[in-house]
Amino acid sequence: MKTIKIGILGLGTVGTGVARLIEEQRDLISAKLGAELDIVKIADLDIETDRGLTISSDRLTTDAYSVIDDPEIDIIVELIGGETFAKECFERAIAQGKHIVTANKALIASHGNDLFEKAAEKGVDIAFEASVAGCIPIIKTMRETLAGNTIHNLAGILNGTCNYILTKITTEGASFEDALAQAQESGFAEADPTLDIEGFDTAHKLAILNSLAYGMKINLDDIYVEGITQITLDDIRFADEFGYSIKLLAIGKMTNGAVEARVHPTMIPKTHLFASVNNSVNAVGVHGSATGDIFLVGHGAGMLPTASAVVSDLVDISRNLISGSGQRVPYLSFLSHRMNELSILPMDEVTCRYYVRFMAMDKPGVLSRISGIFGEYNISIRSVHQKDGGDECCVPLVMLTSIAREKDIQQALIDIEAMQLIKGKAALIRIEE
Ligand code: HSE
């Protein structure tokens, strides 16, 4: 039986999972592939820790380049993470004509356009299913299953850490710090959790999905990004009273010939499927012209779920090697010369409904002055609620708007926050039905 030789860079959680899965499912994989996957070498800075693998120690090295340069190896699995050294390894592997599987969303989102161009020149396959939403097969779905569909919009809960934190605050009243610490202990937070909680990790994943969905170059820089650090328990409770859950959503939508690309906390109806996606679970919804809505739900992080996506890519590339049909599927769905010149809609132009909470002095005339400013900016108020709580100075005043333009709401908030009767900054959460 043919053997496909693999080199792994990075023996952290996912690398260990990949080695374990290949060991444990050796027979099953060969029954499906008609070839054996053989891990020839693994590089990691720490090759002393016992990770419970049966791989012999002479296959472990601290020298990543010795893996990439090994002429025996067909496919490099890059699980180093980060952008600097991982990029060097990527470029070296491409130069050597090695196919690559990666889970590195930051690298693909920031440097994918360039790396894919280089890979195409060398006839190298690059697969990155594990880079978005862990085990959920969204890349394959976009690249292959939806080939006959124009995508109209997509949305997702793409960060397990944020979803876990919001779930713990909502269901247990946990503090943000405690919930984040638990996410870190569970191993699904990034080494730098700022990437999770400030929304950047979700933006990396959205940049990749938008490119696959709309045939545009990967555009990370123009995505609007807002994380979950400003979400309070009060806002979560008020949202609940109005029939909404708060989730950190990635939204990619075609609007008037441009792509809306935004990551922010979003109120969604409690009846929406996303509202029941809790803890570290991820979900992606896509609206295809032929399919209508489809939803995929599953573990977005963790050792074996992520390893499952990596192994699926290894099997795909191995099939290409066996059949001699490399680059069968374009890296980003569309042939590179048939991609669309699409730009991202400026956030100012986005329209949606809004939840706004002010801390306002409980005095006559406050409400009419706020309403007046909203009116000046053409913002229609759907409902107003004065809530219990607050302090001797101020009470929470919550307003839900009709559909308004982002630029207008932001201008209105500047004017309202300047009023003596308002304390601090307003809380603003976008609502998607
Ligand atoms: N830190 C990421 C998350 C890991 O929490 O979803 C998977 O990309």
Coordinates of C-alpha atoms and ligand atoms in Angstrom, one line a residue:
M1 CA 0.0 0.0 0.0
K2 CA 1.2 3.5 -0.8
T3 CA 2.5 5.6 2.1
I4 CA 2.0 9.4 2.3
K5 CA 4.8 10.9 4.4
I6 CA 3.9 13.7 6.8
G7 CA 5.9 16.2 8.8
I8 CA 4.3 18.1 11.6
L9 CA 5.5 21.5 12.9
G10 CA 4.2 22.1 16.4
L11 CA 3.3 19.5 19.0
G12 CA 0.9 21.5 21.1
T13 CA -2.7 20.6 21.7
V14 CA -3.7 20.3 18.0
G15 CA -0.4 18.7 16.9
T16 CA -0.7 16.1 19.6
G17 CA -4.3 15.5 18.6
V18 CA -3.3 15.0 14.9
A19 CA -0.6 12.5 15.9
R20 CA -3.1 10.7 18.1
L21 CA -5.9 10.6 15.5
I22 CA -3.5 9.2 12.8
E23 CA -2.3 6.6 15.3
E24 CA -5.7 5.6 16.5
Q25 CA -7.5 5.6 13.2
R26 CA -4.7 4.2 11.1
D27 CA -6.8 1.3 9.7
L28 CA -10.0 3.4 9.2
I29 CA -8.0 6.1 7.3
S30 CA -6.2 3.6 5.1
A31 CA -9.6 1.9 4.4
K32 CA -10.9 5.2 3.1
L33 CA -7.8 6.5 1.5
G34 CA -6.1 3.4 0.1
A35 CA -2.8 4.6 1.5
E36 CA -1.2 4.9 4.9
L37 CA -0.5 8.2 6.6
D38 CA 3.0 8.0 8.1
I39 CA 4.3 10.7 10.4
V40 CA 7.9 10.8 9.6
K41 CA 9.0 13.7 11.8
I42 CA 7.6 16.2 14.3
A43 CA 9.3 19.4 15.3
D44 CA 8.6 21.3 18.5
L45 CA 10.7 23.3 20.9
D46 CA 9.7 20.9 23.7
I47 CA 10.3 17.3 22.8
E48 CA 10.8 16.1 26.4
T49 CA 7.2 16.3 27.6
D50 CA 5.4 13.0 27.4
R51 CA 2.2 13.5 25.4
G52 CA 1.2 9.9 25.5
L53 CA 2.0 9.2 21.9
T54 CA 3.6 6.0 20.6
I55 CA 5.8 7.8 18.0
S56 CA 9.4 6.9 18.5
S57 CA 11.7 9.6 20.0
D58 CA 14.0 9.6 17.0
R59 CA 11.2 11.1 14.9
L60 CA 11.1 14.2 17.2
T61 CA 13.3 17.2 16.6
T62 CA 13.5 20.8 17.7
D63 CA 14.6 21.8 14.2
A64 CA 11.5 22.8 12.1
Y65 CA 13.7 23.3 9.0
S66 CA 14.9 19.7 9.2
V67 CA 11.3 18.6 8.8
I68 CA 10.6 21.0 5.9
D69 CA 13.8 20.1 4.1
D70 CA 13.4 16.3 4.5
P71 CA 13.1 15.1 0.9
E72 CA 11.0 12.1 2.0
I73 CA 8.1 14.2 3.3
D74 CA 5.2 14.9 1.0
I75 CA 3.0 17.1 3.3
I76 CA 3.9 19.6 6.0
V77 CA 1.3 20.2 8.8
E78 CA 1.9 23.7 10.1
L79 CA 0.6 24.0 13.7
I80 CA 3.0 26.5 15.1
G81 CA 0.5 29.4 15.1
G82 CA 1.4 33.1 14.9
E83 CA 2.5 34.9 11.8
T84 CA 6.3 35.3 11.8
F85 CA 8.1 32.0 12.1
A86 CA 5.0 30.1 10.7
K87 CA 5.2 32.3 7.6
E88 CA 8.9 31.5 7.2
C89 CA 8.1 27.8 7.4
F90 CA 5.3 28.2 5.0
E91 CA 7.4 29.9 2.4
R92 CA 10.2 27.4 2.8
A93 CA 7.8 24.5 2.4
I94 CA 6.3 26.1 -0.8
A95 CA 9.8 26.7 -2.2
Q96 CA 10.5 23.0 -1.6
G97 CA 7.3 22.0 -3.4
K98 CA 5.8 20.6 -0.2
H99 CA 2.0 20.6 0.2
I100 CA 0.8 22.2 3.4
V101 CA -2.0 21.7 5.8
T102 CA -2.5 24.5 8.4
A103 CA -4.9 25.6 11.2
N104 CA -3.3 29.0 11.2
K105 CA -6.2 31.5 10.7
A106 CA -4.1 34.6 11.5
L107 CA -1.5 33.6 8.9
I108 CA -4.1 32.8 6.2
A109 CA -6.1 36.0 7.0
S110 CA -3.0 38.3 6.9
H111 CA -0.8 36.7 4.3
G112 CA -3.0 34.2 2.4
N113 CA -3.2 36.2 -0.8
D114 CA 0.5 36.2 -1.2
L115 CA 1.1 32.6 0.0
F116 CA -1.6 31.2 -2.3
E117 CA 0.1 33.0 -5.3
K118 CA 3.4 31.5 -4.4
A119 CA 1.9 28.1 -3.8
A120 CA 0.2 28.2 -7.3
E121 CA 3.5 29.0 -9.0
K122 CA 5.0 25.9 -7.4
G123 CA 2.0 23.7 -7.9
V124 CA 1.6 23.2 -4.2
D125 CA -1.7 22.4 -2.4
I126 CA -2.6 24.3 0.7
A127 CA -5.5 23.2 2.9
F128 CA -6.8 25.1 5.9
E129 CA -10.1 23.5 7.1
A130 CA -9.0 23.7 10.7
S131 CA -8.4 27.5 10.5
V132 CA -12.1 28.3 10.8
A133 CA -14.5 26.9 13.3
G134 CA -12.5 23.8 14.3
C135 CA -14.2 20.6 13.1
I136 CA -17.0 22.3 11.3
P137 CA -16.5 21.6 7.5
I138 CA -17.2 25.1 6.4
I139 CA -14.2 25.5 4.1
K140 CA -15.1 22.4 2.2
T141 CA -18.7 23.4 2.2
M142 CA -17.8 26.8 0.7
R143 CA -15.2 25.5 -1.7
E144 CA -17.0 22.4 -3.0
T145 CA -20.5 21.8 -1.8
L146 CA -21.8 25.3 -2.6
A147 CA -20.1 25.4 -6.0
G148 CA -23.4 26.1 -7.8
N149 CA -24.6 28.8 -5.4
T150 CA -24.3 32.5 -5.3
I151 CA -23.8 33.3 -1.6
H152 CA -26.0 36.1 -0.4
N153 CA -24.9 36.2 3.3
L154 CA -23.1 34.3 6.0
A155 CA -22.9 34.7 9.7
G156 CA -21.2 32.8 12.4
I157 CA -20.3 32.2 16.0
L158 CA -16.6 31.6 15.3
N159 CA -14.9 32.1 18.6
G160 CA -15.4 29.4 21.3
T161 CA -13.8 31.5 24.0
C162 CA -16.2 34.4 23.6
N163 CA -19.1 32.1 23.3
Y164 CA -18.1 30.4 26.5
I165 CA -17.6 33.7 28.3
L166 CA -21.0 35.0 27.2
T167 CA -22.7 31.7 28.1
K168 CA -21.1 31.6 31.6
I169 CA -22.1 35.2 32.3
T170 CA -25.7 34.6 31.0
T171 CA -26.4 31.3 32.6
E172 CA -24.4 31.5 35.8
G173 CA -23.8 35.2 36.4
A174 CA -20.1 34.5 36.3
S175 CA -17.7 37.4 36.1
F176 CA -15.9 38.1 32.8
E177 CA -12.5 37.4 34.4
D178 CA -13.6 34.1 35.9
A179 CA -15.2 32.9 32.7
L180 CA -12.1 33.9 30.7
A181 CA -9.8 32.1 33.1
Q182 CA -12.0 28.9 32.7
A183 CA -11.7 29.2 28.9
Q184 CA -8.0 29.5 29.2
E185 CA -7.8 26.4 31.5
S186 CA -9.9 24.4 29.1
G187 CA -7.3 25.2 26.4
F188 CA -9.4 26.8 23.7
A189 CA -8.4 30.5 24.3
E190 CA -5.5 31.8 22.2
A191 CA -2.1 32.2 23.8
D192 CA -2.9 35.9 23.8
P193 CA -6.6 35.9 24.8
T194 CA -6.9 39.5 23.6
L195 CA -7.2 38.0 20.1
D196 CA -10.4 36.2 21.3
I197 CA -12.1 38.8 23.5
E198 CA -11.4 41.8 21.3
G199 CA -12.8 40.0 18.3
F200 CA -9.6 39.7 16.2
D201 CA -9.7 35.9 16.0
T202 CA -13.3 36.1 14.7
A203 CA -12.2 38.7 12.2
H204 CA -9.4 36.4 10.9
K205 CA -12.0 33.7 10.3
L206 CA -14.5 36.1 8.7
A207 CA -11.8 37.4 6.3
I208 CA -11.3 33.8 5.1
L209 CA -15.0 33.0 4.8
N210 CA -15.8 36.2 2.9
S211 CA -13.1 35.4 0.4
L212 CA -14.4 31.9 -0.1
A213 CA -18.1 33.0 -0.3
Y214 CA -17.8 36.1 -2.5
G215 CA -14.6 35.3 -4.5
M216 CA -12.8 38.4 -3.2
K217 CA -9.2 38.7 -2.2
I218 CA -8.8 38.1 1.5
N219 CA -9.4 41.5 3.2
L220 CA -8.7 41.6 6.9
D221 CA -7.9 45.2 7.2
D222 CA -11.3 46.6 6.4
I223 CA -13.3 44.4 8.7
Y224 CA -15.1 46.3 11.5
V225 CA -14.1 44.6 14.8
E226 CA -15.6 45.1 18.2
G227 CA -15.1 42.5 21.0
I228 CA -17.1 41.5 24.0
T229 CA -15.2 43.3 26.8
Q230 CA -17.9 46.1 27.1
I231 CA -20.8 43.7 27.5
T232 CA -22.3 43.9 31.0
L233 CA -24.5 41.5 32.9
D234 CA -27.2 44.3 32.9
D235 CA -27.2 44.4 29.1
I236 CA -27.4 40.6 28.9
R237 CA -30.4 40.7 31.3
F238 CA -32.2 43.5 29.5
A239 CA -31.6 41.7 26.2
D240 CA -33.2 38.6 27.7
E241 CA -36.3 40.6 28.8
F242 CA -36.7 41.8 25.2
G243 CA -36.4 38.2 23.9
Y244 CA -32.8 38.4 22.7
S245 CA -29.5 36.6 23.4
I246 CA -26.2 38.3 22.9
K247 CA -23.6 36.5 20.8
L248 CA -20.3 37.7 19.2
L249 CA -21.2 37.3 15.5
A250 CA -19.2 37.5 12.4
I251 CA -21.3 38.9 9.6
G252 CA -20.5 38.8 5.9
K253 CA -23.2 40.0 3.7
M254 CA -23.6 41.3 0.1
T255 CA -25.2 44.7 0.2
N256 CA -25.5 46.9 -2.9
G257 CA -22.5 45.4 -4.6
A258 CA -20.2 45.6 -1.6
V259 CA -19.5 43.2 1.2
E260 CA -20.6 44.0 4.8
A261 CA -17.8 42.6 7.0
R262 CA -18.3 43.1 10.7
V263 CA -17.6 41.4 14.0
H264 CA -19.4 42.7 17.0
P265 CA -21.7 41.6 19.9
T266 CA -25.1 41.1 18.4
M267 CA -28.6 40.7 19.9
I268 CA -30.4 37.8 18.1
P269 CA -33.9 36.5 18.9
K270 CA -33.9 33.7 21.4
T271 CA -35.8 31.6 18.9
H272 CA -32.9 31.8 16.4
L273 CA -30.8 28.6 16.1
F274 CA -27.6 30.6 17.0
A275 CA -29.2 31.5 20.4
S276 CA -29.0 27.8 21.5
V277 CA -25.3 27.5 20.5
N278 CA -23.6 27.7 23.8
N279 CA -20.3 27.3 25.6
S280 CA -17.4 26.8 23.3
V281 CA -19.5 25.5 20.4
N282 CA -19.3 27.3 17.1
A283 CA -22.0 27.7 14.4
V284 CA -22.0 29.0 10.8
G285 CA -25.0 29.9 8.7
V286 CA -24.8 30.5 5.0
H287 CA -27.5 31.5 2.6
G288 CA -27.0 30.1 -0.9
S289 CA -29.0 31.0 -3.9
A290 CA -30.0 27.4 -4.5
T291 CA -29.8 25.9 -1.0
G292 CA -31.4 28.7 1.0
D293 CA -30.2 28.7 4.6
I294 CA -27.9 26.1 5.8
F295 CA -26.4 25.8 9.3
L296 CA -23.4 23.9 10.6
V297 CA -22.8 23.5 14.3
G298 CA -19.9 21.9 16.1
H299 CA -16.8 22.2 18.3
G300 CA -14.8 25.2 17.1
A301 CA -11.7 24.3 19.1
G302 CA -10.1 21.6 21.2
M303 CA -7.6 18.8 20.5
L304 CA -9.6 16.2 18.6
P305 CA -12.2 18.4 16.9
T306 CA -9.5 20.5 15.4
A307 CA -7.3 17.5 14.6
S308 CA -10.3 16.0 12.8
A309 CA -10.3 18.9 10.4
V310 CA -6.5 18.6 9.9
V311 CA -6.8 14.9 9.1
S312 CA -9.5 15.5 6.6
D313 CA -7.2 18.0 4.8
L314 CA -4.4 15.4 4.9
V315 CA -6.7 12.8 3.3
D316 CA -7.8 15.3 0.6
I317 CA -4.2 16.2 -0.3
S318 CA -3.2 12.6 -0.2
R319 CA -6.0 11.8 -2.7
N320 CA -4.6 14.5 -5.0
L321 CA -1.2 13.0 -4.7
I322 CA -2.4 9.5 -5.4
S323 CA -4.5 10.5 -8.4
G324 CA -1.9 13.0 -9.6
S325 CA -4.5 15.8 -9.6
G326 CA -3.0 18.6 -7.5
Q327 CA -4.8 21.9 -7.0
R328 CA -8.1 20.3 -8.1
V329 CA -10.0 22.8 -6.0
P330 CA -8.9 26.5 -6.1
Y331 CA -7.5 27.7 -2.7
L332 CA -10.2 30.3 -2.3
S333 CA -13.1 28.7 -4.2
F334 CA -12.7 30.8 -7.3
L335 CA -9.9 30.6 -9.9
S336 CA -7.4 33.3 -9.1
H337 CA -8.0 35.1 -12.5
R338 CA -11.8 34.9 -12.0
M339 CA -12.0 36.5 -8.6
N340 CA -14.2 39.5 -8.0
E341 CA -13.1 43.1 -7.4
L342 CA -15.2 43.6 -4.3
S343 CA -14.7 46.1 -1.5
I344 CA -16.0 46.1 2.0
L345 CA -18.9 48.4 2.8
P346 CA -17.7 51.2 5.1
M347 CA -19.2 50.6 8.6
D348 CA -20.8 54.0 8.5
E349 CA -23.1 52.8 5.7
V350 CA -24.2 49.7 7.5
T351 CA -27.9 49.7 8.6
C352 CA -29.5 47.6 11.3
R353 CA -31.6 48.0 14.5
Y354 CA -29.9 49.1 17.7
Y355 CA -30.2 48.6 21.4
V356 CA -28.9 51.6 23.3
R357 CA -28.6 52.0 27.0
F358 CA -27.9 55.4 28.6
M359 CA -27.3 56.1 32.3
A360 CA -29.5 59.1 32.6
M361 CA -30.6 61.5 35.4
D362 CA -34.2 60.7 36.4
K363 CA -35.4 64.3 35.6
P364 CA -38.3 65.7 33.5
G365 CA -37.3 66.4 29.9
V366 CA -34.5 63.9 29.6
L367 CA -36.4 61.6 27.4
S368 CA -37.7 64.3 25.1
R369 CA -34.2 65.7 24.6
I370 CA -32.8 62.3 23.7
S371 CA -35.7 61.6 21.4
G372 CA -35.2 65.0 19.8
I373 CA -31.6 64.2 19.0
F374 CA -32.5 60.8 17.6
G375 CA -35.1 62.6 15.4
E376 CA -32.6 65.0 14.1
Y377 CA -30.5 62.1 12.8
N378 CA -33.5 60.4 11.3
I379 CA -33.5 57.6 13.8
S380 CA -36.9 56.1 14.7
I381 CA -37.3 54.8 18.3
R382 CA -39.3 51.6 18.5
S383 CA -39.5 51.4 22.3
V384 CA -38.2 53.1 25.5
H385 CA -37.7 51.4 28.8
Q386 CA -36.6 52.9 32.1
K387 CA -35.1 50.1 34.1
D388 CA -34.5 49.5 37.8
G389 CA -31.0 49.7 39.1
G390 CA -28.4 52.4 38.6
D391 CA -27.3 54.7 41.5
E392 CA -28.4 57.9 43.3
C393 CA -27.4 59.8 40.2
C394 CA -28.7 57.9 37.3
V395 CA -31.0 55.2 36.0
P396 CA -30.6 52.9 33.0
L397 CA -32.6 54.1 30.1
V398 CA -32.9 51.6 27.3
M399 CA -34.1 52.4 23.8
L400 CA -34.6 50.0 20.9
T401 CA -34.5 51.7 17.5
S402 CA -36.0 50.8 14.1
I403 CA -33.5 50.2 11.3
A404 CA -31.0 53.1 11.3
R405 CA -27.7 54.0 9.6
E406 CA -24.5 53.4 11.7
K407 CA -23.2 56.8 10.9
D408 CA -26.4 58.4 12.2
I409 CA -26.5 56.5 15.4
Q410 CA -22.9 57.2 16.2
Q411 CA -23.4 60.9 15.6
A412 CA -26.5 60.9 17.7
L413 CA -24.7 59.2 20.6
I414 CA -21.9 61.8 20.5
D415 CA -24.5 64.6 20.9
I416 CA -26.5 62.7 23.6
E417 CA -23.4 61.8 25.6
A418 CA -22.4 65.5 25.6
M419 CA -25.6 66.3 27.6
Q420 CA -25.1 67.1 31.3
L421 CA -28.0 64.8 32.1
I422 CA -26.2 61.7 30.8
K423 CA -23.4 59.9 32.7
G424 CA -20.6 58.2 30.8
K425 CA -20.8 56.5 27.4
A426 CA -23.9 54.8 26.1
A427 CA -23.9 51.0 25.6
L428 CA -24.7 50.2 22.0
I429 CA -25.5 46.7 20.7
R430 CA -26.6 45.9 17.2
I431 CA -29.7 43.8 16.7
E432 CA -30.0 41.3 13.8
E433 CA -33.3 39.5 13.3
Ligands
HSE1 N1 -9.2 30.7 20.4 C1 -10.1 30.1 19.4 C2 -11.5 30.0 19.9 C3 -9.6 28.7 19.1 O1 -11.7 30.3 21.1 O2 -12.4 29.7 19.2 C4 -10.1 28.2 17.8 O3 -9.7 29.0 16.7

